[in-house]
Coordinates of C-alpha atoms in Angstrom, one line a residue:
M282 CA 15.6 2.6 -9.1
K283 CA 13.7 2.4 -5.8
R284 CA 10.7 0.1 -5.9
R285 CA 7.4 1.9 -5.4
F286 CA 6.4 0.2 -2.1
E287 CA 10.0 -0.3 -0.7
G288 CA 10.0 -0.4 3.1
T289 CA 6.2 -0.7 3.5
V290 CA 4.3 -3.4 5.3
S291 CA 1.0 -4.7 3.9
L292 CA -1.5 -7.0 5.6
I293 CA -4.1 -8.6 3.3
T294 CA -6.8 -10.9 4.6
G295 CA -7.7 -13.9 2.6
S296 CA -4.5 -13.6 0.6
S297 CA -3.4 -17.1 -0.2
R298 CA -5.5 -17.2 -3.4
G299 CA -7.6 -15.1 -5.8
I300 CA -7.6 -11.3 -5.7
G301 CA -5.8 -11.3 -2.3
R302 CA -2.9 -13.4 -3.7
A303 CA -2.7 -11.3 -6.9
L304 CA -2.4 -8.1 -4.7
A305 CA 0.2 -9.6 -2.4
L306 CA 2.4 -10.5 -5.4
T307 CA 1.8 -7.1 -7.0
L308 CA 2.9 -5.2 -3.9
A309 CA 5.8 -7.6 -3.2
R310 CA 7.2 -7.0 -6.7
Q311 CA 7.4 -3.3 -5.7
G312 CA 9.2 -4.0 -2.5
A313 CA 6.5 -4.3 0.2
S314 CA 6.7 -6.8 3.0
I315 CA 3.5 -8.9 3.1
V316 CA 1.4 -10.5 5.8
I317 CA -0.5 -13.4 4.2
N318 CA -3.7 -14.4 6.0
Y319 CA -5.4 -17.7 5.5
V320 CA -7.9 -19.9 7.3
R321 CA -7.4 -23.5 6.1
N322 CA -5.0 -24.0 3.3
A323 CA -1.5 -23.7 4.9
D324 CA 0.2 -25.2 1.8
L325 CA -1.2 -22.6 -0.5
A326 CA -0.3 -19.8 1.9
A327 CA 3.3 -21.2 2.2
E328 CA 3.5 -21.2 -1.6
T329 CA 2.5 -17.6 -1.8
V330 CA 5.1 -16.7 0.9
A331 CA 7.7 -18.5 -1.1
E332 CA 6.8 -16.6 -4.3
I333 CA 7.0 -13.3 -2.4
E334 CA 10.4 -14.2 -1.0
A335 CA 11.6 -15.2 -4.5
L336 CA 10.7 -11.6 -5.6
G337 CA 13.1 -10.3 -2.9
S338 CA 10.5 -9.2 -0.4
R339 CA 9.7 -10.5 3.1
A340 CA 6.5 -12.3 4.0
I341 CA 4.9 -14.3 6.8
A342 CA 1.7 -16.4 6.8
V343 CA -0.7 -16.1 9.7
Q344 CA -3.6 -18.5 10.1
A345 CA -6.6 -16.5 11.4
D346 CA -10.4 -16.9 11.0
M347 CA -11.7 -13.4 10.5
E348 CA -15.0 -14.4 11.9
N349 CA -13.3 -14.7 15.3
P350 CA -12.3 -11.4 17.1
E351 CA -9.6 -13.2 19.1
E352 CA -8.0 -14.5 15.9
I353 CA -8.2 -11.0 14.4
D354 CA -6.2 -9.9 17.5
L355 CA -3.7 -12.7 16.9
L356 CA -3.3 -11.6 13.2
F357 CA -2.4 -8.1 14.2
E358 CA -0.2 -9.1 17.1
S359 CA 1.8 -11.4 14.7
T360 CA 2.2 -8.5 12.3
A361 CA 3.4 -6.2 15.1
A362 CA 5.8 -8.8 16.4
E363 CA 7.3 -9.4 13.0
F364 CA 7.4 -5.9 11.5
G365 CA 6.6 -3.5 14.3
R366 CA 4.3 -1.4 12.1
L367 CA 1.8 -1.4 9.3
D368 CA 1.3 0.8 6.2
H369 CA -1.5 -1.0 4.4
F370 CA -4.5 -3.0 5.6
V371 CA -6.7 -4.6 2.9
S372 CA -9.8 -6.4 4.0
N373 CA -10.3 -9.0 1.3
A374 CA -11.6 -12.2 3.0
A375 CA -15.3 -12.7 2.3
A376 CA -18.0 -15.4 2.2
S377 CA -21.7 -15.7 2.7
S378 CA -24.8 -17.8 2.1
F379 CA -26.7 -17.4 -1.2
K380 CA -30.4 -17.6 -0.5
K381 CA -33.6 -15.7 -1.0
V382 CA -34.4 -13.3 1.8
L383 CA -37.2 -15.4 3.2
E384 CA -34.9 -18.4 3.4
L385 CA -32.1 -16.7 5.4
K386 CA -31.7 -18.1 8.9
P387 CA -30.2 -16.2 11.9
H388 CA -26.9 -18.0 11.6
N389 CA -26.6 -17.1 7.9
L390 CA -27.1 -13.4 8.9
D391 CA -24.7 -13.6 11.8
R392 CA -21.8 -15.4 10.0
S393 CA -22.0 -13.1 6.9
F394 CA -22.0 -10.0 9.1
D395 CA -19.1 -11.2 11.2
L396 CA -16.8 -12.0 8.3
N397 CA -17.7 -9.1 6.0
V398 CA -18.6 -6.2 8.2
R399 CA -17.3 -6.8 11.7
A400 CA -14.0 -8.2 10.6
F401 CA -13.4 -5.1 8.5
V402 CA -14.2 -2.7 11.3
L403 CA -12.2 -4.6 13.9
G404 CA -9.3 -4.9 11.5
A405 CA -9.4 -1.2 10.7
Q406 CA -9.3 -0.4 14.4
R407 CA -6.3 -2.6 15.0
A408 CA -4.6 -1.4 11.8
V409 CA -4.8 2.3 12.8
K410 CA -2.9 1.5 16.0
L411 CA 0.0 0.2 14.0
M412 CA 0.1 3.1 11.5
S413 CA 2.1 6.1 12.4
G414 CA 1.4 9.4 10.6
S415 CA 0.1 7.9 7.4
G416 CA -1.5 4.7 6.1
R417 CA -3.9 3.2 3.7
I418 CA -7.0 1.0 4.3
A419 CA -8.9 -0.7 1.5
V420 CA -11.8 -3.1 1.4
L421 CA -13.2 -5.3 -1.3
S422 CA -16.9 -4.8 -2.1
S423 CA -19.1 -6.1 -5.0
Y424 CA -21.8 -4.7 -7.2
G425 CA -24.3 -6.5 -5.1
S426 CA -24.0 -3.5 -2.8
I427 CA -25.7 -1.2 -5.3
R428 CA -27.7 -3.7 -7.5
A429 CA -30.1 -6.4 -6.5
Y430 CA -29.8 -9.9 -8.1
P431 CA -30.9 -13.4 -7.2
T432 CA -29.7 -14.9 -3.9
Y433 CA -27.2 -12.1 -3.1
A434 CA -29.2 -10.2 -0.5
N435 CA -27.1 -11.4 2.5
L436 CA -23.7 -10.6 1.0
G437 CA -24.8 -7.5 -1.0
S438 CA -26.3 -5.8 2.1
N439 CA -23.1 -6.5 4.0
K440 CA -21.0 -5.0 1.2
A441 CA -23.3 -1.9 1.3
A442 CA -22.6 -1.6 5.0
V443 CA -18.9 -1.9 4.4
E444 CA -19.0 1.0 1.8
A445 CA -20.8 3.1 4.4
F446 CA -18.2 2.4 7.0
V447 CA -15.5 3.4 4.4
R448 CA -17.1 6.9 4.3
Y449 CA -17.2 7.3 8.1
M450 CA -13.7 5.9 8.5
A451 CA -12.3 8.2 5.8
V452 CA -13.6 11.3 7.7
E453 CA -12.5 10.1 11.1
F454 CA -9.1 8.8 10.0
A455 CA -8.1 11.7 7.8
P456 CA -6.6 13.7 10.7
L457 CA -4.4 10.7 11.3
G458 CA -3.1 10.7 7.7
I459 CA -4.9 7.5 6.8
N460 CA -7.0 7.1 3.6
V461 CA -9.8 4.6 3.4
N462 CA -11.4 3.4 0.2
A463 CA -13.3 0.5 -1.3
V464 CA -13.0 -1.4 -4.6
N465 CA -16.3 -2.7 -5.9
G466 CA -15.7 -5.6 -8.2
G467 CA -18.0 -7.0 -10.8
L468 CA -17.7 -10.5 -12.4
I469 CA -14.1 -11.3 -11.6
D470 CA -12.6 -14.6 -12.7
T471 CA -12.1 -16.2 -9.3
E472 CA -13.1 -19.4 -7.5
S473 CA -15.8 -17.4 -5.6
C474 CA -17.4 -16.2 -8.8
A475 CA -17.3 -19.7 -10.3
Y476 CA -18.9 -21.1 -7.2
F477 CA -21.7 -18.7 -7.3
Y478 CA -22.6 -19.4 -11.0
E479 CA -22.0 -23.1 -10.9
R480 CA -23.2 -24.2 -7.5
V481 CA -26.3 -22.1 -6.8
P482 CA -29.3 -24.1 -8.1
G483 CA -31.2 -22.4 -10.9
M484 CA -28.7 -19.5 -11.3
A485 CA -28.5 -17.9 -14.7
P486 CA -25.7 -19.1 -16.9
I487 CA -22.7 -16.8 -16.6
E488 CA -22.6 -16.5 -20.4
S489 CA -26.0 -14.7 -20.3
V490 CA -24.6 -12.2 -17.8
L491 CA -21.3 -11.6 -19.7
A492 CA -23.4 -10.6 -22.7
K493 CA -24.8 -7.7 -20.7
I494 CA -21.4 -6.3 -19.6
P495 CA -20.3 -3.5 -21.9
K496 CA -16.7 -4.9 -21.9
G497 CA -18.1 -8.3 -22.8
R498 CA -15.9 -10.3 -20.5
M499 CA -15.0 -11.2 -16.9
G500 CA -12.4 -9.1 -15.1
S501 CA -9.2 -10.6 -13.9
P502 CA -7.9 -10.7 -10.3
Q503 CA -4.9 -8.8 -11.5
E504 CA -7.1 -5.9 -12.8
V505 CA -8.7 -5.6 -9.3
A506 CA -5.3 -5.9 -7.6
D507 CA -3.8 -3.1 -9.8
T508 CA -6.7 -0.8 -8.8
I509 CA -6.1 -1.6 -5.1
A510 CA -2.4 -1.0 -5.5
F511 CA -3.1 2.4 -6.9
L512 CA -5.2 3.3 -3.8
L513 CA -2.4 2.1 -1.6
G514 CA 0.2 4.2 -3.4
P515 CA 1.3 7.8 -3.1
E516 CA -0.6 8.8 -6.3
S517 CA -3.9 8.4 -4.4
E518 CA -3.1 10.8 -1.5
Y519 CA -6.1 13.0 -2.2
I520 CA -8.6 10.1 -2.7
T521 CA -10.4 8.9 0.4
G522 CA -13.9 7.8 1.3
Q523 CA -14.5 6.5 -2.2
T524 CA -15.7 3.3 -3.8
I525 CA -14.2 2.6 -7.2
C526 CA -16.0 0.1 -9.5
V527 CA -13.9 -2.4 -11.4
D528 CA -16.7 -4.1 -13.4
G529 CA -16.4 -3.5 -17.1
G530 CA -19.3 -1.1 -17.0
L531 CA -21.8 -3.6 -15.5
S532 CA -23.0 -1.2 -12.8
V533 CA -23.9 1.6 -15.2
I534 CA -26.2 -0.3 -17.6
A535 CA -29.9 -0.9 -17.3
P536 CA -32.6 -2.7 -19.4
P537 CA -33.3 -2.7 -22.2
F538 CA -29.8 -4.1 -22.7
Y539 CA -27.8 -3.5 -25.8
S540 CA -27.3 -7.3 -26.1
D541 CA -31.1 -7.7 -26.4
T542 CA -31.5 -5.3 -29.3
S543 CA -31.1 -5.7 -33.0
P544 CA -30.2 -3.4 -36.0
P545 CA -30.8 -0.8 -37.0
L546 CA -31.7 0.6 -33.5
S547 CA -32.1 4.1 -34.8
L548 CA -35.0 6.3 -35.8
T549 CA -34.8 7.9 -39.2

């Protein structure tokens, strides 16, 4: 039986670990060739390439800092040189500074915008040139794009901008046969989430946040990867310009929270 993504080429930024790595392996299991992008950890990228090759798919690792437009060019040039085309571009690499708005410095704003917004737009521009007649573009967002919580203003506002670009790209790229969507993740069990809750001074304990989530737990990188894979596949042909939340219901609740109530919670 033909594997679902047989013959396709996928470029995933920040794909040596976390959600990006889970997605790379998910697509590779279904036959996709993968471009692994990393910034510093060449060993981890090489391990991911080896795992993909063990699954019977092709892969290359390309070091490129997505904050740097010249290195973004290098990433796509390497993709074109190796595969000659591109079917999927997933903008996953992200980072920011976690400070209150009044504490943000110009360099905090610049670096966060460059990596989260500019890199997505420049990457999409270059991806379209390698797509012929059809393609899929996806970007990782977070619930800080639609909800305000402590120290997340810089990254959350950038994710909101990314979701706006998704809508504009979807309209402009539709005549080219290219769908563009976002996946908005909640609390996902990654190094990035652990860093936020463990390293930001004074941050609420993650247990107190998990108690508010209707599903009562963190999500897994694989659950996010599976959602992105759906958006990259043929089943999503009529879905574009959308942001899909993978957050266990976190973005639909509001105070008073169910976890703060007590029985009988009912009028008789």
